Coordinates of C-alpha atoms in Angstrom, one line a residue:
M210 CA 8.6 3.4 -43.5
G211 CA 9.8 2.5 -40.0
L212 CA 8.2 0.2 -37.5
V213 CA 5.6 1.6 -35.1
N214 CA 6.0 0.6 -31.5
P215 CA 2.8 -0.9 -30.1
I216 CA 0.9 1.2 -27.6
D217 CA 0.1 -0.2 -24.2
I218 CA -3.5 0.4 -23.2
L219 CA -4.2 1.1 -19.5
T220 CA -6.8 -1.4 -18.1
C221 CA -8.6 -1.3 -14.7
E222 CA -11.4 -3.3 -13.2
I223 CA -13.1 -2.0 -10.0
R224 CA -15.7 -4.1 -8.4
I225 CA -17.9 -2.8 -5.6
G226 CA -20.6 -4.5 -3.6
A227 CA -21.8 -6.0 -0.4
P228 CA -19.2 -8.0 1.6
D229 CA -19.8 -11.7 2.0
P230 CA -20.1 -12.4 5.8
A231 CA -18.8 -15.9 5.4
S232 CA -15.8 -14.9 3.3
P233 CA -14.8 -11.2 3.3
I234 CA -12.6 -11.7 0.2
K235 CA -15.8 -12.3 -1.9
I236 CA -18.1 -9.5 -3.1
Q237 CA -21.8 -10.1 -3.4
N238 CA -23.6 -8.8 -6.5
P239 CA -20.8 -6.4 -7.5
I240 CA -21.0 -3.5 -9.9
L241 CA -18.2 -3.2 -12.4
L242 CA -16.4 0.0 -13.3
T243 CA -13.7 0.3 -16.0
E244 CA -13.5 4.1 -16.2
V245 CA -11.6 6.1 -13.6
K246 CA -10.0 9.5 -13.3
E247 CA -7.3 8.6 -10.7
I248 CA -6.4 5.8 -8.3
T249 CA -3.9 6.2 -5.5
I250 CA -3.0 3.1 -3.4
T251 CA -0.6 3.4 -0.4
E252 CA 0.8 0.4 1.5
S253 CA 3.8 -0.3 3.8
Y254 CA 4.8 -3.2 6.0
K255 CA 5.0 -0.6 8.8
D256 CA 1.3 0.0 8.6
L257 CA -1.4 -2.6 9.2
I258 CA -4.0 -0.5 7.5
G259 CA -3.3 0.3 3.8
S260 CA -5.3 2.9 2.0
A261 CA -6.7 3.7 -1.5
K262 CA -8.3 6.8 -3.0
V263 CA -10.5 6.4 -6.1
S264 CA -11.8 9.3 -8.2
F265 CA -14.5 9.0 -10.8
P266 CA -15.9 11.8 -13.0
K267 CA -19.6 12.2 -12.5
G268 CA -21.4 10.4 -15.3
S269 CA -18.9 7.5 -15.6
V270 CA -20.8 4.3 -16.5
Y271 CA -20.8 1.2 -14.4
Q272 CA -22.3 -2.2 -15.2
S273 CA -24.4 -4.2 -12.8
V274 CA -25.4 -7.8 -13.3
I275 CA -28.9 -8.7 -12.1
I276 CA -29.8 -12.4 -11.7
E277 CA -33.4 -13.3 -11.2
N278 CA -35.5 -16.5 -11.1
V279 CA -38.5 -16.5 -13.4
T280 CA -41.0 -19.2 -14.6
L281 CA -41.7 -20.3 -18.1
D282 CA -45.2 -18.8 -18.0
G283 CA -44.0 -15.2 -17.4
I284 CA -40.8 -15.0 -19.4
D285 CA -40.4 -13.2 -22.7
A286 CA -38.9 -15.5 -25.4
T287 CA -36.2 -12.9 -26.1
S288 CA -34.8 -12.9 -22.5
V289 CA -31.3 -14.2 -22.1
F290 CA -30.8 -17.1 -19.7
V291 CA -27.8 -19.2 -18.7
N292 CA -29.4 -22.2 -17.1
R293 CA -32.7 -24.2 -17.0
L294 CA -33.4 -26.1 -13.8
E295 CA -35.2 -29.4 -13.6
D296 CA -38.4 -27.9 -12.2
G297 CA -38.7 -25.6 -15.3
V298 CA -37.3 -22.5 -13.6
L299 CA -35.0 -20.3 -15.8
I300 CA -32.1 -18.3 -14.4
E301 CA -32.2 -14.9 -16.2
K302 CA -29.1 -12.8 -16.3
R303 CA -29.4 -9.2 -17.3
T304 CA -26.7 -6.5 -17.5
T305 CA -27.7 -2.9 -16.8
Q306 CA -25.6 0.3 -17.2
V307 CA -25.9 3.2 -14.7
P308 CA -24.0 6.5 -14.5
V309 CA -21.9 7.1 -11.4
S310 CA -23.1 9.4 -8.6
E311 CA -22.4 9.7 -4.9
V312 CA -25.6 7.8 -4.0
A313 CA -24.2 4.7 -5.9
F314 CA -21.8 3.9 -3.1
I315 CA -22.2 3.1 0.6
V316 CA -19.7 3.3 3.5
G317 CA -18.8 -0.3 4.4
Q318 CA -19.1 -1.8 0.9
R319 CA -16.3 -4.0 -0.4
I320 CA -14.1 -2.8 -3.1
S321 CA -11.6 -4.7 -5.3
I322 CA -9.1 -2.9 -7.7
K323 CA -7.2 -4.6 -10.5
L324 CA -4.8 -2.7 -12.7
G325 CA -2.6 -3.5 -15.7
Y326 CA -2.0 -3.1 -19.4
N327 CA -3.8 -4.5 -22.4
G328 CA -6.3 -6.5 -20.3
N329 CA -3.5 -8.2 -18.4
I330 CA -4.5 -7.1 -14.9
K331 CA -3.4 -7.9 -11.4
S332 CA -5.2 -7.4 -8.1
M333 CA -3.7 -4.4 -6.4
F334 CA -6.2 -3.6 -3.6
E335 CA -8.9 -5.4 -1.6
G336 CA -10.7 -3.5 1.0
Y337 CA -13.7 -1.4 2.2
I338 CA -15.1 2.0 1.4
K339 CA -14.8 4.2 4.5
G340 CA -15.9 7.5 3.0
V341 CA -17.7 8.9 0.0
S342 CA -17.4 12.6 -1.1
S343 CA -18.7 14.4 -4.1
D344 CA -17.7 17.7 -5.7
D345 CA -16.7 17.8 -9.3
D346 CA -15.8 14.1 -9.0
V347 CA -17.0 11.2 -6.9
I348 CA -14.2 10.3 -4.5
L349 CA -14.0 7.0 -2.5
E350 CA -11.7 6.8 0.5
C351 CA -10.9 3.2 1.2
E352 CA -8.9 1.0 3.6
N353 CA -7.7 -2.5 3.1
L354 CA -9.2 -5.7 4.6
A355 CA -7.6 -5.0 8.0
Y356 CA -10.3 -2.2 8.3
K357 CA -12.5 -4.8 10.0
L358 CA -9.9 -5.3 12.7
K359 CA -10.5 -1.7 13.8
Q360 CA -14.1 -2.8 14.6
K361 CA -13.3 -6.0 16.5
Q362 CA -12.9 -5.8 20.2
A363 CA -9.8 -7.5 21.5
P364 CA -10.3 -10.1 24.3
K365 CA -9.2 -9.0 27.8
I366 CA -6.3 -11.3 28.6
T367 CA -3.1 -11.5 30.6
T368 CA -0.3 -13.8 29.5
P369 CA 2.9 -15.0 31.2
K370 CA 6.3 -13.3 30.5
K371 CA 7.2 -15.9 27.9
T372 CA 4.4 -15.6 25.4
Y373 CA 4.7 -16.5 21.7
I374 CA 2.9 -15.0 18.7
N375 CA 1.4 -18.4 17.8
D376 CA -0.3 -18.7 21.2
L377 CA -1.5 -15.2 21.4
C378 CA -3.1 -15.1 17.9
G379 CA -4.0 -18.8 17.9
E380 CA -6.6 -20.8 19.8
K381 CA -4.9 -20.5 23.2
Y382 CA -5.6 -16.7 23.7
G383 CA -7.7 -16.1 20.6
L384 CA -6.7 -12.6 19.6
L385 CA -7.7 -13.2 16.0
K386 CA -10.8 -15.3 16.8
G387 CA -13.8 -14.3 14.8
T388 CA -11.8 -11.9 12.5
N389 CA -11.5 -14.3 9.4
F390 CA -7.8 -13.7 9.6
E391 CA -4.9 -16.0 10.6
L392 CA -1.2 -15.7 10.8
H393 CA 0.9 -16.0 7.7
K394 CA 2.7 -19.4 7.5
S395 CA 6.1 -17.8 7.7
T396 CA 5.1 -16.0 10.9
K397 CA 3.9 -19.3 12.3
E398 CA 7.3 -20.9 11.5
W399 CA 9.2 -18.1 13.3
N400 CA 6.9 -18.1 16.3
I401 CA 8.3 -14.9 17.8
Q402 CA 8.4 -14.5 21.6
I403 CA 6.9 -11.2 22.6
G404 CA 6.9 -11.5 26.3
E405 CA 4.0 -10.6 28.7
V406 CA 0.8 -9.2 27.2
R407 CA -1.9 -7.4 29.2
I408 CA -5.1 -6.3 27.5
T409 CA -7.3 -4.7 30.1
D410 CA -8.9 -1.7 28.3
N411 CA -11.2 -1.3 25.4
F412 CA -8.7 -2.0 22.7
T413 CA -9.4 -3.3 19.2
V414 CA -7.4 -6.0 17.6
A415 CA -5.9 -3.4 15.2
D416 CA -4.8 -1.4 18.3
I417 CA -2.9 -4.4 19.7
L418 CA -1.2 -5.3 16.4
E419 CA -0.2 -1.7 15.6
S420 CA 1.2 -1.1 19.1
W421 CA 4.0 -3.6 18.3
S422 CA 5.4 -1.3 15.7
K423 CA 6.9 0.8 18.4
M424 CA 9.3 -2.1 19.1
G425 CA 10.1 -2.5 15.4
L426 CA 7.8 -5.5 15.1
Y427 CA 5.6 -4.7 12.2
C428 CA 2.2 -6.3 11.2
Y429 CA 0.8 -6.1 7.7
L430 CA -1.3 -8.1 5.3
K431 CA 0.5 -10.5 3.1
Y432 CA -0.7 -13.1 0.6
E433 CA 0.8 -16.6 0.7
S434 CA 0.9 -16.9 -3.1
D435 CA 0.1 -14.9 -6.2
D436 CA -3.5 -16.1 -5.9
Y437 CA -5.3 -12.9 -4.7
S438 CA -8.7 -14.6 -4.7
Q439 CA -7.8 -16.0 -1.2
M440 CA -7.8 -14.1 2.0
P441 CA -4.5 -12.4 2.9
K442 CA -2.8 -13.5 6.1
I443 CA -1.3 -11.4 8.9
A444 CA 2.5 -11.3 8.6
I445 CA 4.5 -10.1 11.7
G446 CA 8.2 -9.4 11.5
R447 CA 10.9 -6.7 11.0
P448 CA 13.0 -5.6 8.1
Y449 CA 16.4 -6.4 9.6
S450 CA 18.1 -8.4 12.2
S451 CA 21.6 -8.8 13.7
K452 CA 21.9 -12.5 13.5
K453 CA 21.2 -15.1 10.8
S454 CA 19.4 -17.2 13.4
E455 CA 16.9 -14.4 13.7
M456 CA 16.3 -14.1 10.0
F457 CA 12.7 -13.6 8.7
S458 CA 13.5 -14.8 5.2
D459 CA 12.0 -16.8 2.4
G460 CA 14.8 -19.3 2.3
S461 CA 17.0 -17.4 -0.1
E462 CA 20.6 -16.9 0.7
V463 CA 20.4 -13.4 2.2
Q464 CA 22.5 -12.8 5.2
V465 CA 20.3 -10.1 6.6
T466 CA 16.7 -10.4 7.8
V467 CA 14.1 -9.7 5.1
I468 CA 10.3 -9.9 4.8
S469 CA 9.8 -11.3 1.3
D470 CA 7.7 -13.4 -1.0
R471 CA 9.1 -16.5 -2.7
P472 CA 11.7 -15.9 -5.4
E473 CA 10.5 -15.7 -9.0
V474 CA 12.3 -15.0 -12.2
Y475 CA 10.8 -12.2 -14.3
N476 CA 13.6 -11.7 -16.8
I477 CA 15.2 -15.1 -17.3
Q478 CA 18.1 -14.0 -19.4
K479 CA 19.1 -11.1 -17.1
Q480 CA 18.1 -12.9 -13.8
K481 CA 20.1 -16.0 -14.6
N482 CA 23.0 -16.4 -12.1
R483 CA 21.8 -13.3 -10.2
N484 CA 20.4 -12.9 -6.7
S485 CA 17.1 -14.5 -5.9
A486 CA 15.0 -11.3 -5.6
K487 CA 11.4 -11.4 -6.6
Y488 CA 11.6 -8.6 -9.1
Y489 CA 14.5 -7.6 -11.4
I490 CA 14.5 -3.8 -12.1
D491 CA 16.4 -2.7 -15.2
F492 CA 17.2 1.0 -14.7
L493 CA 17.3 1.7 -18.4
Y494 CA 13.9 0.0 -19.1
N495 CA 11.7 -0.1 -15.9
V496 CA 12.5 3.2 -14.2
A497 CA 10.5 6.3 -15.1
E498 CA 12.3 8.6 -12.7
N499 CA 15.3 8.1 -10.4
R500 CA 14.7 9.5 -7.0
L501 CA 17.5 7.7 -5.2
T502 CA 20.6 9.4 -3.8
T503 CA 23.8 7.5 -3.0
T504 CA 26.2 8.3 -0.2
K505 CA 29.4 6.5 0.8
V506 CA 29.6 6.0 4.6
D507 CA 33.0 6.0 6.3
P508 CA 33.0 3.2 8.9
K509 CA 35.0 5.4 11.2
F510 CA 32.0 7.7 11.4
L511 CA 29.2 5.1 11.5
A512 CA 27.3 4.4 14.7
V513 CA 24.4 2.1 15.5
K514 CA 21.8 3.3 18.1
A515 CA 20.1 0.2 19.4
Q516 CA 16.9 0.2 21.5
G517 CA 15.6 -2.7 23.6
L518 CA 13.0 -3.6 26.3
G519 CA 14.6 -4.7 29.6
S520 CA 13.3 -7.0 32.3
D521 CA 11.9 -4.0 34.2
E522 CA 9.6 -3.3 31.2
K523 CA 11.5 -0.1 30.5
F524 CA 13.0 0.8 27.1
F525 CA 16.7 1.7 27.1
S526 CA 19.2 2.4 24.3
V527 CA 22.9 2.0 23.6
T528 CA 25.0 3.5 20.8
V529 CA 27.9 1.5 19.3
R530 CA 30.7 3.0 17.2
R531 CA 34.1 1.9 16.0
N532 CA 36.8 2.5 18.6
P533 CA 39.0 5.3 17.2
D534 CA 42.0 3.8 19.1
Y535 CA 41.5 0.2 17.9
D536 CA 44.7 -1.6 17.2
P537 CA 44.1 -4.9 15.4
T538 CA 47.7 -6.1 16.3
D539 CA 46.8 -5.7 20.0
K540 CA 44.6 -8.6 21.3
N541 CA 43.5 -6.4 24.2
S542 CA 42.3 -3.6 22.0
K543 CA 38.5 -3.5 21.6
E544 CA 37.2 -2.9 18.1
F545 CA 33.9 -1.3 19.2
Q546 CA 32.9 1.0 22.1
T547 CA 29.6 1.8 23.7
V548 CA 28.6 5.4 24.2
N549 CA 25.5 7.4 25.3
A550 CA 23.8 4.5 27.1
T551 CA 20.4 5.7 28.3
Q552 CA 17.4 4.3 30.0
I553 CA 13.9 5.6 28.9
S554 CA 10.9 5.6 31.2
K555 CA 8.0 3.7 29.6
K556 CA 5.5 6.4 30.7
R557 CA 7.4 9.6 30.4
H558 CA 10.3 8.7 28.2
K559 CA 12.6 10.5 30.6
V560 CA 16.2 10.0 29.8
T561 CA 18.3 8.9 32.8
G562 CA 21.6 7.1 33.3
N563 CA 22.2 3.4 32.5
K564 CA 25.4 1.9 33.7
T565 CA 24.5 -1.7 33.0
A566 CA 26.3 -1.9 29.6
S567 CA 30.0 -2.7 29.6
G568 CA 31.9 0.4 28.5
A569 CA 29.1 2.8 29.4
E570 CA 30.0 3.5 33.0
T571 CA 29.8 7.2 32.5
K572 CA 26.7 9.4 31.9
T573 CA 28.8 11.9 29.8
K574 CA 27.1 12.4 26.4
V575 CA 29.2 12.1 23.3
D576 CA 28.4 14.4 20.4
M577 CA 27.4 12.3 17.4
D578 CA 26.7 15.1 15.0
S579 CA 29.5 14.1 12.7
Y580 CA 28.4 10.4 12.7
T581 CA 25.9 8.6 10.5
V582 CA 23.7 7.1 13.2
V583 CA 21.6 4.1 12.2
P584 CA 18.6 3.0 14.3
Y585 CA 18.2 -0.6 15.4
H586 CA 15.4 -2.2 17.4
S587 CA 15.6 -5.5 19.2
T588 CA 12.5 -7.6 19.3
K589 CA 13.8 -9.6 22.3
K590 CA 12.0 -9.0 25.5
N591 CA 13.9 -8.8 28.8
I592 CA 17.1 -8.2 26.9
T593 CA 20.2 -7.2 28.8
S594 CA 22.4 -4.2 27.9
D595 CA 25.3 -6.4 27.0
A596 CA 23.1 -8.6 24.7
L597 CA 21.8 -5.5 23.0
V598 CA 25.3 -4.2 22.5
E599 CA 26.2 -7.6 20.9
E600 CA 23.2 -7.3 18.5
A601 CA 24.2 -3.7 17.6
I602 CA 27.8 -4.8 16.8
N603 CA 26.5 -7.6 14.5
Y604 CA 24.2 -5.2 12.8
F605 CA 27.1 -2.7 12.4
K606 CA 29.2 -5.4 10.7
N607 CA 26.4 -6.2 8.2
Y608 CA 25.5 -2.6 7.5
N609 CA 25.7 -1.5 3.9
L610 CA 28.4 1.2 3.6
N611 CA 27.0 2.5 0.2
G612 CA 23.9 4.2 1.6
V613 CA 20.9 4.7 -0.6
K614 CA 18.1 7.0 0.2
G615 CA 14.9 8.0 -1.6
S616 CA 12.7 6.0 -4.0
L617 CA 12.2 4.8 -7.5
L618 CA 9.3 5.7 -9.8
L619 CA 8.6 2.7 -11.9
F620 CA 6.2 2.0 -14.7
G621 CA 3.4 -0.3 -13.7
D622 CA 5.0 -3.4 -15.2
F623 CA 5.3 -5.4 -12.1
G624 CA 2.5 -4.5 -9.7
I625 CA 4.9 -4.6 -6.7
R626 CA 3.6 -5.0 -3.2
T627 CA 5.2 -3.9 0.1
G628 CA 7.7 -6.3 1.8
V629 CA 9.1 -7.9 -1.3
Q630 CA 12.7 -8.1 -2.5
V631 CA 13.7 -6.2 -5.7
E632 CA 17.1 -6.4 -7.5
I633 CA 18.2 -3.1 -9.0
D634 CA 20.6 -3.0 -11.9
D635 CA 22.0 0.3 -13.0
P636 CA 24.8 0.0 -15.5
R637 CA 25.6 3.7 -15.2
N638 CA 26.0 3.7 -11.4
S639 CA 27.0 0.4 -9.9
S640 CA 26.8 1.7 -6.3
K641 CA 23.0 1.3 -6.5
N642 CA 23.2 -2.3 -7.6
G643 CA 22.0 -4.9 -5.2
V644 CA 18.9 -6.5 -3.6
Y645 CA 16.6 -4.2 -1.6
L646 CA 13.6 -4.6 0.6
V647 CA 10.6 -2.5 -0.5
E648 CA 9.3 -0.6 2.5
K649 CA 6.5 1.5 1.0
V650 CA 4.7 1.4 -2.3
T651 CA 2.5 4.3 -3.7
T652 CA 0.6 3.2 -6.8
T653 CA -1.0 5.8 -9.0
F654 CA -3.2 5.0 -12.0
G655 CA -5.2 7.3 -14.2
V656 CA -5.2 9.7 -17.1
N657 CA -1.4 10.4 -16.5
G658 CA -0.4 6.7 -16.7
Y659 CA 0.3 3.8 -14.3
F660 CA 3.3 4.2 -12.0
Q661 CA 4.6 2.8 -8.7
D662 CA 6.8 4.8 -6.4
I663 CA 8.8 2.4 -4.2
E664 CA 10.8 3.3 -1.2
V665 CA 13.8 1.0 -0.7
P666 CA 15.8 2.1 2.4
Y667 CA 17.3 -1.3 3.1
K668 CA 19.9 -2.9 0.8
I669 CA 19.9 -6.5 2.0
Q670 CA 22.6 -7.7 -0.4
S671 CA 25.5 -5.6 -1.5
V672 CA 29.1 -5.8 -2.4
E673 CA 30.6 -3.9 0.5
T674 CA 29.8 -3.9 4.2
Y675 CA 32.0 -3.2 7.2
G676 CA 32.5 -6.9 7.8
K677 CA 33.1 -7.7 4.1
N678 CA 35.2 -5.0 2.6

């Protein structure tokens, strides 16, 4: 008789209750649900507001713990109590069970979702209920803790041209004052210069933070450790950079900018002597479905379209490609050339000529249909065209020539969050192997199993780049 493989049991804990005004991460007098039809959680470092959708069949049972103070004279001897105070008061703790219905939930309540296998659960979502609907099932529409930033009026301020994130979000200008949020420690260390900020209209704090994404400067919630009982912090950064001096990294030896958590070893034997990614993904064990496609990019037909904000507060772009006539034996021959330099009006986005970039003296547009055009955004304010071209060239040299598009559907072994590094190891297709930055995570949990669909558009460590081939 052969051995029977153990069966992993799906486990979830959903707690819902009133938010604690003093500490939003805490839930007052929560109810507990361990039965659910389906949960979908979506988060990306490109979006400040993450979302969750929770579906319960009507009639699911939840537990509610009621704590009351009673005196010795009026208590039944069979009541359960957990403490006796010095003045003779008993603390009675009773557990009740109630079936789920739409009236059990209120918009604005806190919700906490933990998922896992065999009772080993991990916090996957902390947020608020923003909508309740009922048909055959009771459905909760939720947003993460940044939901409250949509309800917080931003202060009306005007800053000088050289303004830093730490000053804007700190005590000097107080953008985050009264929100219970603060900057992530790594963001404080980087202290990004964002230029002049004018807040004159009725904007919320969320409006301000989300507006920066247009420049490729993303804001999202990030925990400083794996202790999810603490409030997350606001991390601000971008997934790539042109120079090592501009890296947003965790201290690991990655030559391209990353937004990542501290390195950890999950499979010691396989991770030993490997890259310092947070998660090691074995294609033969952890992957439920491969949704990645791999393409080989010819550097002769690769171009980088870079966009920046000039001193006139207008966006402009330049496109850099390899010079088809480049002769490495000729010291006067230029390896790269600039084409299609444009200037974009901030109000109307009207494309006009831009002759400020060296090599872009003509307005003639070059057809780039046969090229793989990679977008790049500079976070520097008041950048010149030549400086933007330099950044684009550096990014070109570090670009991974083995392009990977799509996503991976993983089993729920890791509980991956957005903005972390993962190392992929596929023994059948080595072109996929490397360290990636997770851009978006869609977590599904329910009667069909526990899965995570991760989008990994940025390979941040690879064997072959244009500058290292």
